[in-house]
GROMACS .gro file of C-alpha atoms in nm:
model
  348
    1UNK     CA    1   0.442   2.424   8.601
    2UNK     CA    2   0.760   2.626   8.651
    3UNK     CA    3   0.711   2.927   8.876
    4UNK     CA    4   0.722   3.263   8.704
    5UNK     CA    5   1.039   3.464   8.725
    6UNK     CA    6   0.853   3.768   8.853
    7UNK     CA    7   0.773   3.564   9.162
    8UNK     CA    8   1.137   3.464   9.183
    9UNK     CA    9   1.300   3.790   9.086
   10UNK     CA   10   1.520   3.768   9.392
   11UNK     CA   11   1.666   3.425   9.304
   12UNK     CA   12   1.720   3.500   8.937
   13UNK     CA   13   1.822   3.862   8.929
   14UNK     CA   14   1.932   3.955   9.277
   15UNK     CA   15   2.125   3.659   9.411
   16UNK     CA   16   2.500   3.689   9.345
   17UNK     CA   17   2.666   3.430   9.127
   18UNK     CA   18   2.809   3.252   9.432
   19UNK     CA   19   2.467   3.083   9.450
   20UNK     CA   20   2.533   2.909   9.118
   21UNK     CA   21   2.733   2.597   9.047
   22UNK     CA   22   3.039   2.476   9.232
   23UNK     CA   23   3.268   2.644   8.980
   24UNK     CA   24   3.120   2.983   9.058
   25UNK     CA   25   3.349   3.186   9.287
   26UNK     CA   26   3.248   3.212   9.649
   27UNK     CA   27   3.184   3.549   9.812
   28UNK     CA   28   3.538   3.562   9.942
   29UNK     CA   29   3.713   3.487   9.614
   30UNK     CA   30   3.444   3.587   9.367
   31UNK     CA   31   3.571   3.752   9.050
   32UNK     CA   32   3.371   4.060   8.966
   33UNK     CA   33   3.190   4.098   8.638
   34UNK     CA   34   3.394   4.237   8.355
   35UNK     CA   35   3.355   4.605   8.284
   36UNK     CA   36   3.066   4.635   8.041
   37UNK     CA   37   3.170   4.730   7.692
   38UNK     CA   38   2.942   4.913   7.454
   39UNK     CA   39   2.967   4.789   7.100
   40UNK     CA   40   2.767   5.087   6.972
   41UNK     CA   41   2.403   5.182   6.946
   42UNK     CA   42   2.230   4.923   6.731
   43UNK     CA   43   2.035   5.046   6.430
   44UNK     CA   44   2.001   5.394   6.577
   45UNK     CA   45   1.824   5.512   6.890
   46UNK     CA   46   1.469   5.389   6.903
   47UNK     CA   47   1.489   5.180   6.584
   48UNK     CA   48   1.217   4.912   6.608
   49UNK     CA   49   1.458   4.642   6.491
   50UNK     CA   50   1.799   4.628   6.653
   51UNK     CA   51   2.064   4.372   6.564
   52UNK     CA   52   2.350   4.400   6.813
   53UNK     CA   53   2.696   4.344   6.678
   54UNK     CA   54   3.026   4.210   6.807
   55UNK     CA   55   2.991   3.968   7.097
   56UNK     CA   56   2.615   4.025   7.095
   57UNK     CA   57   2.575   3.921   6.731
   58UNK     CA   58   2.304   3.658   6.719
   59UNK     CA   59   2.072   3.862   6.940
   60UNK     CA   60   1.786   4.051   6.774
   61UNK     CA   61   1.567   4.299   6.958
   62UNK     CA   62   1.246   4.421   6.792
   63UNK     CA   63   1.004   4.681   6.924
   64UNK     CA   64   0.979   5.048   7.005
   65UNK     CA   65   1.117   5.176   7.334
   66UNK     CA   66   0.845   5.195   7.601
   67UNK     CA   67   0.682   4.883   7.457
   68UNK     CA   68   0.758   4.516   7.513
   69UNK     CA   69   1.062   4.410   7.309
   70UNK     CA   70   1.066   4.087   7.114
   71UNK     CA   71   1.400   3.918   7.177
   72UNK     CA   72   1.535   3.633   6.969
   73UNK     CA   73   1.864   3.455   7.028
   74UNK     CA   74   2.047   3.223   6.790
   75UNK     CA   75   2.089   2.934   7.034
   76UNK     CA   76   2.318   2.816   7.162
   77UNK     CA   77   2.443   3.165   7.240
   78UNK     CA   78   2.750   3.218   7.456
   79UNK     CA   79   2.951   3.521   7.554
   80UNK     CA   80   3.287   3.549   7.729
   81UNK     CA   81   3.254   3.882   7.910
   82UNK     CA   82   2.963   4.087   8.032
   83UNK     CA   83   2.880   4.315   7.742
   84UNK     CA   84   2.621   4.588   7.715
   85UNK     CA   85   2.486   4.753   7.404
   86UNK     CA   86   2.260   5.058   7.410
   87UNK     CA   87   1.958   5.011   7.183
   88UNK     CA   88   1.805   5.345   7.280
   89UNK     CA   89   1.995   5.610   7.476
   90UNK     CA   90   1.797   5.773   7.755
   91UNK     CA   91   1.835   6.136   7.852
   92UNK     CA   92   1.781   6.086   8.225
   93UNK     CA   93   2.030   6.075   8.508
   94UNK     CA   94   2.294   5.805   8.525
   95UNK     CA   95   2.216   5.534   8.778
   96UNK     CA   96   2.473   5.455   9.043
   97UNK     CA   97   2.562   5.236   9.335
   98UNK     CA   98   2.283   5.212   9.590
   99UNK     CA   99   2.012   5.359   9.366
  100UNK     CA  100   1.680   5.183   9.328
  101UNK     CA  101   1.618   5.146   8.956
  102UNK     CA  102   1.272   5.069   8.820
  103UNK     CA  103   1.298   4.838   8.519
  104UNK     CA  104   1.100   4.648   8.261
  105UNK     CA  105   1.293   4.351   8.130
  106UNK     CA  106   1.304   4.035   7.923
  107UNK     CA  107   1.548   3.757   8.015
  108UNK     CA  108   1.648   3.484   7.769
  109UNK     CA  109   1.852   3.170   7.838
  110UNK     CA  110   2.138   3.164   7.589
  111UNK     CA  111   2.176   2.786   7.577
  112UNK     CA  112   1.814   2.713   7.489
  113UNK     CA  113   1.705   3.046   7.345
  114UNK     CA  114   1.395   3.032   7.566
  115UNK     CA  115   1.251   3.340   7.729
  116UNK     CA  116   1.276   3.288   8.104
  117UNK     CA  117   1.058   3.580   8.198
  118UNK     CA  118   0.919   3.912   8.080
  119UNK     CA  119   0.808   4.168   8.336
  120UNK     CA  120   0.600   4.321   8.057
  121UNK     CA  121   0.370   4.019   8.074
  122UNK     CA  122   0.281   4.093   8.435
  123UNK     CA  123   0.235   4.465   8.378
  124UNK     CA  124   0.446   4.536   8.683
  125UNK     CA  125   0.786   4.707   8.651
  126UNK     CA  126   1.047   4.564   8.884
  127UNK     CA  127   1.254   4.775   9.125
  128UNK     CA  128   1.618   4.669   9.154
  129UNK     CA  129   1.854   4.784   9.427
  130UNK     CA  130   2.174   4.862   9.238
  131UNK     CA  131   2.431   4.709   9.470
  132UNK     CA  132   2.712   4.469   9.387
  133UNK     CA  133   2.616   4.237   9.672
  134UNK     CA  134   2.248   4.232   9.574
  135UNK     CA  135   2.254   4.159   9.200
  136UNK     CA  136   2.403   3.901   8.970
  137UNK     CA  137   2.749   4.041   8.891
  138UNK     CA  138   2.676   4.068   8.519
  139UNK     CA  139   2.349   4.249   8.574
  140UNK     CA  140   2.508   4.497   8.813
  141UNK     CA  141   2.796   4.563   8.572
  142UNK     CA  142   2.558   4.607   8.281
  143UNK     CA  143   2.328   4.861   8.445
  144UNK     CA  144   2.550   5.078   8.666
  145UNK     CA  145   2.638   5.409   8.503
  146UNK     CA  146   2.363   5.391   8.239
  147UNK     CA  147   2.103   5.664   8.187
  148UNK     CA  148   1.739   5.653   8.287
  149UNK     CA  149   1.527   5.612   7.974
  150UNK     CA  150   1.774   5.375   7.808
  151UNK     CA  151   1.702   5.034   7.661
  152UNK     CA  152   1.998   4.802   7.711
  153UNK     CA  153   2.094   4.463   7.575
  154UNK     CA  154   2.319   4.290   7.829
  155UNK     CA  155   2.499   3.968   7.752
  156UNK     CA  156   2.605   3.791   8.072
  157UNK     CA  157   2.846   3.494   8.069
  158UNK     CA  158   2.779   3.197   8.292
  159UNK     CA  159   3.056   3.295   8.532
  160UNK     CA  160   2.874   3.623   8.599
  161UNK     CA  161   2.537   3.448   8.635
  162UNK     CA  162   2.469   3.088   8.751
  163UNK     CA  163   2.790   2.915   8.647
  164UNK     CA  164   2.831   2.550   8.555
  165UNK     CA  165   2.532   2.438   8.757
  166UNK     CA  166   2.278   2.671   8.605
  167UNK     CA  167   1.944   2.692   8.781
  168UNK     CA  168   1.706   2.418   8.666
  169UNK     CA  169   1.420   2.549   8.880
  170UNK     CA  170   1.428   2.871   8.684
  171UNK     CA  171   1.500   2.716   8.346
  172UNK     CA  172   1.864   2.828   8.332
  173UNK     CA  173   2.079   2.564   8.159
  174UNK     CA  174   2.423   2.469   8.297
  175UNK     CA  175   2.703   2.696   8.170
  176UNK     CA  176   2.440   2.917   8.017
  177UNK     CA  177   2.491   3.276   7.921
  178UNK     CA  178   2.195   3.507   7.976
  179UNK     CA  179   2.060   3.783   7.754
  180UNK     CA  180   1.888   4.058   7.945
  181UNK     CA  181   1.698   4.338   7.768
  182UNK     CA  182   1.623   4.612   8.018
  183UNK     CA  183   1.440   4.942   8.001
  184UNK     CA  184   1.554   5.176   8.280
  185UNK     CA  185   1.235   5.362   8.369
  186UNK     CA  186   1.317   5.553   8.683
  187UNK     CA  187   1.577   5.610   8.950
  188UNK     CA  188   1.542   5.668   9.320
  189UNK     CA  189   1.875   5.784   9.458
  190UNK     CA  190   2.049   5.590   9.728
  191UNK     CA  191   1.932   5.699  10.073
  192UNK     CA  192   2.156   5.928  10.270
  193UNK     CA  193   2.364   5.745  10.529
  194UNK     CA  194   2.199   5.742  10.869
  195UNK     CA  195   2.348   6.009  11.093
  196UNK     CA  196   2.577   5.887  11.364
  197UNK     CA  197   2.398   5.863  11.696
  198UNK     CA  198   2.447   6.168  11.912
  199UNK     CA  199   2.713   6.128  12.178
  200UNK     CA  200   2.593   6.120  12.537
  201UNK     CA  201   2.604   6.470  12.686
  202UNK     CA  202   2.896   6.557  12.909
  203UNK     CA  203   2.839   6.599  13.282
  204UNK     CA  204   3.019   6.934  13.284
  205UNK     CA  205   3.262   7.138  13.076
  206UNK     CA  206   3.580   6.960  12.965
  207UNK     CA  207   3.868   7.120  12.781
  208UNK     CA  208   4.152   7.368  12.802
  209UNK     CA  209   4.121   7.641  13.063
  210UNK     CA  210   4.153   8.000  12.946
  211UNK     CA  211   4.234   8.323  13.127
  212UNK     CA  212   3.911   8.484  13.241
  213UNK     CA  213   3.835   8.838  13.120
  214UNK     CA  214   3.974   9.084  13.378
  215UNK     CA  215   3.697   9.339  13.326
  216UNK     CA  216   3.417   9.098  13.417
  217UNK     CA  217   3.314   8.934  13.743
  218UNK     CA  218   3.497   8.607  13.806
  219UNK     CA  219   3.332   8.266  13.839
  220UNK     CA  220   3.364   8.097  14.176
  221UNK     CA  221   3.340   7.716  14.172
  222UNK     CA  222   3.313   7.448  14.439
  223UNK     CA  223   3.553   7.161  14.498
  224UNK     CA  224   3.397   6.964  14.211
  225UNK     CA  225   3.433   7.253  13.967
  226UNK     CA  226   3.062   7.340  13.964
  227UNK     CA  227   2.998   7.716  13.928
  228UNK     CA  228   2.853   7.871  14.244
  229UNK     CA  229   2.842   8.247  14.181
  230UNK     CA  230   2.997   8.547  14.009
  231UNK     CA  231   3.221   8.765  14.225
  232UNK     CA  232   3.291   9.130  14.135
  233UNK     CA  233   3.597   9.325  14.252
  234UNK     CA  234   3.458   9.672  14.187
  235UNK     CA  235   3.659   9.745  13.873
  236UNK     CA  236   3.390   9.627  13.633
  237UNK     CA  237   3.197   9.875  13.415
  238UNK     CA  238   2.871   9.991  13.568
  239UNK     CA  239   2.671   9.859  13.274
  240UNK     CA  240   2.715   9.600  12.999
  241UNK     CA  241   2.711   9.797  12.673
  242UNK     CA  242   2.765   9.511  12.427
  243UNK     CA  243   2.735   9.135  12.441
  244UNK     CA  244   3.044   8.955  12.571
  245UNK     CA  245   3.081   8.579  12.517
  246UNK     CA  246   3.414   8.449  12.650
  247UNK     CA  247   3.496   8.080  12.698
  248UNK     CA  248   3.694   8.018  13.016
  249UNK     CA  249   3.717   7.649  12.922
  250UNK     CA  250   3.742   7.561  12.552
  251UNK     CA  251   3.602   7.218  12.470
  252UNK     CA  252   3.731   7.007  12.182
  253UNK     CA  253   3.386   6.908  12.056
  254UNK     CA  254   3.211   7.038  11.743
  255UNK     CA  255   3.086   7.393  11.714
  256UNK     CA  256   2.720   7.442  11.792
  257UNK     CA  257   2.505   7.603  11.526
  258UNK     CA  258   2.159   7.749  11.482
  259UNK     CA  259   1.889   7.486  11.459
  260UNK     CA  260   2.067   7.232  11.677
  261UNK     CA  261   1.930   7.112  12.007
  262UNK     CA  262   2.191   7.211  12.264
  263UNK     CA  263   2.227   7.065  12.613
  264UNK     CA  264   2.367   7.299  12.879
  265UNK     CA  265   2.414   7.352  13.249
  266UNK     CA  266   2.404   7.718  13.352
  267UNK     CA  267   2.392   7.975  13.629
  268UNK     CA  268   2.230   8.317  13.582
  269UNK     CA  269   2.295   8.621  13.801
  270UNK     CA  270   2.217   8.992  13.795
  271UNK     CA  271   2.518   9.193  13.678
  272UNK     CA  272   2.775   9.232  13.822
  273UNK     CA  273   2.728   9.006  14.128
  274UNK     CA  274   2.369   9.047  14.230
  275UNK     CA  275   2.106   8.785  14.295
  276UNK     CA  276   2.126   8.444  14.134
  277UNK     CA  277   1.790   8.416  13.961
  278UNK     CA  278   1.822   8.075  13.795
  279UNK     CA  279   2.055   7.776  13.779
  280UNK     CA  280   2.024   7.427  13.640
  281UNK     CA  281   2.302   7.291  13.861
  282UNK     CA  282   2.085   7.327  14.168
  283UNK     CA  283   1.801   7.135  14.001
  284UNK     CA  284   2.040   6.863  13.889
  285UNK     CA  285   1.886   6.869  13.541
  286UNK     CA  286   2.054   7.023  13.233
  287UNK     CA  287   1.851   7.230  12.989
  288UNK     CA  288   1.783   7.124  12.629
  289UNK     CA  289   1.690   7.403  12.389
  290UNK     CA  290   1.699   7.476  12.016
  291UNK     CA  291   1.962   7.736  11.935
  292UNK     CA  292   1.892   8.031  11.709
  293UNK     CA  293   1.514   8.010  11.685
  294UNK     CA  294   1.414   8.260  11.953
  295UNK     CA  295   1.336   8.007  12.223
  296UNK     CA  296   1.583   8.174  12.459
  297UNK     CA  297   1.693   8.534  12.510
  298UNK     CA  298   1.888   8.685  12.217
  299UNK     CA  299   2.208   8.703  12.423
  300UNK     CA  300   2.210   8.324  12.443
  301UNK     CA  301   2.133   8.269  12.074
  302UNK     CA  302   2.408   8.511  11.969
  303UNK     CA  303   2.664   8.433  12.238
  304UNK     CA  304   2.657   8.054  12.222
  305UNK     CA  305   2.649   8.001  11.845
  306UNK     CA  306   2.991   7.892  11.726
  307UNK     CA  307   3.113   7.786  12.069
  308UNK     CA  308   3.230   7.426  12.100
  309UNK     CA  309   3.084   7.135  12.291
  310UNK     CA  310   3.272   7.096  12.617
  311UNK     CA  311   3.321   7.471  12.662
  312UNK     CA  312   3.233   7.682  12.965
  313UNK     CA  313   3.125   8.024  12.840
  314UNK     CA  314   3.084   8.345  13.040
  315UNK     CA  315   2.810   8.567  12.897
  316UNK     CA  316   2.771   8.933  12.989
  317UNK     CA  317   2.440   9.034  12.834
  318UNK     CA  318   2.307   9.389  12.802
  319UNK     CA  319   1.945   9.443  12.893
  320UNK     CA  320   1.833   9.487  12.533
  321UNK     CA  321   1.952   9.133  12.454
  322UNK     CA  322   1.793   8.996  12.771
  323UNK     CA  323   1.455   9.095  12.916
  324UNK     CA  324   1.463   9.465  12.831
  325UNK     CA  325   1.250   9.732  13.003
  326UNK     CA  326   0.987   9.484  13.117
  327UNK     CA  327   1.233   9.260  13.305
  328UNK     CA  328   1.112   8.919  13.423
  329UNK     CA  329   0.935   8.968  13.756
  330UNK     CA  330   0.984   8.891  14.029
  331UNK     CA  331   1.352   8.794  13.997
  332UNK     CA  332   1.480   9.017  13.714
  333UNK     CA  333   1.407   9.391  13.742
  334UNK     CA  334   1.348   9.608  13.433
  335UNK     CA  335   1.656   9.707  13.230
  336UNK     CA  336   1.879   9.452  13.404
  337UNK     CA  337   2.210   9.344  13.258
  338UNK     CA  338   2.278   8.977  13.321
  339UNK     CA  339   2.569   8.740  13.377
  340UNK     CA  340   2.561   8.372  13.284
  341UNK     CA  341   2.811   8.092  13.302
  342UNK     CA  342   2.710   7.816  13.060
  343UNK     CA  343   2.858   7.468  13.021
  344UNK     CA  344   2.787   7.331  12.671
  345UNK     CA  345   2.738   6.958  12.727
  346UNK     CA  346   2.617   6.836  12.388
  347UNK     CA  347   2.448   6.928  12.061
  348UNK     CA  348   2.263   6.736  11.791
   0.00000   0.00000   0.00000
């Protein structure tokens, strides 16, 4: 006994026409299905008896939407171009490339007039991935752009189905046109493209050097360019009144934003050139943290947002945006202003 189409929905509905007879175009030179043409809504939306016109004359569809249609075809039925007629117009969203469309369908072989399969008989709607390389060309052309809730009659010529060979295993005659009556029940939008993998973090700041602020301590680096300390010349203000965030190297990477995980190397020192209380360089391990969620002191959240990956940023942070009156014993006394030099190595 011939296997049911619902068990072979991939071969019949999803395999491109290149899998048909020898006259069917190959993937490299395949002609695409003709643009579907709508001959008009047959007998009014939802009419229980619809008699398509034009190229689909000879096809009769009986039955209310949301119930199994009865499809009869005056065999032998042939059609020259993929043609779609709306029996009932849905009011849902239009389906598009990449969507997964849930359907109920009846498929009839035009040459014999025999019903090849009805998903209604199994009680299981069939999900179709709406992609040109996943569906028979005529089926793809007939469904794309139609509204959820619609009932469609799609006439598919042999060249947009199984060509001159047909598909005897599935009951499709050679050179046979297909008639496909589809109810579009639901749409799941195409998934968002996967994000590009995050670039490997830099080893240190890379970019265009900038003139350092002359009213702040300067950064002293070693022969490899690694920050070692801040050096004051005595002209700096006694206290840091407002947050200063100045890049002394501007990287050409993307700007970092709140919510991202940012990778940095840093050195922290009491203002203006007091004790170094923390540095990742010495540990040889950069810090990963989420920006803008309060996981670091406010001076970091505010001063680093909007800076670019690859930058080296000097931060002068007033006490109220650092550790405030409590300090961070034993290394940071109460009400201490702080200096940081931060290399932004990556963000994702």
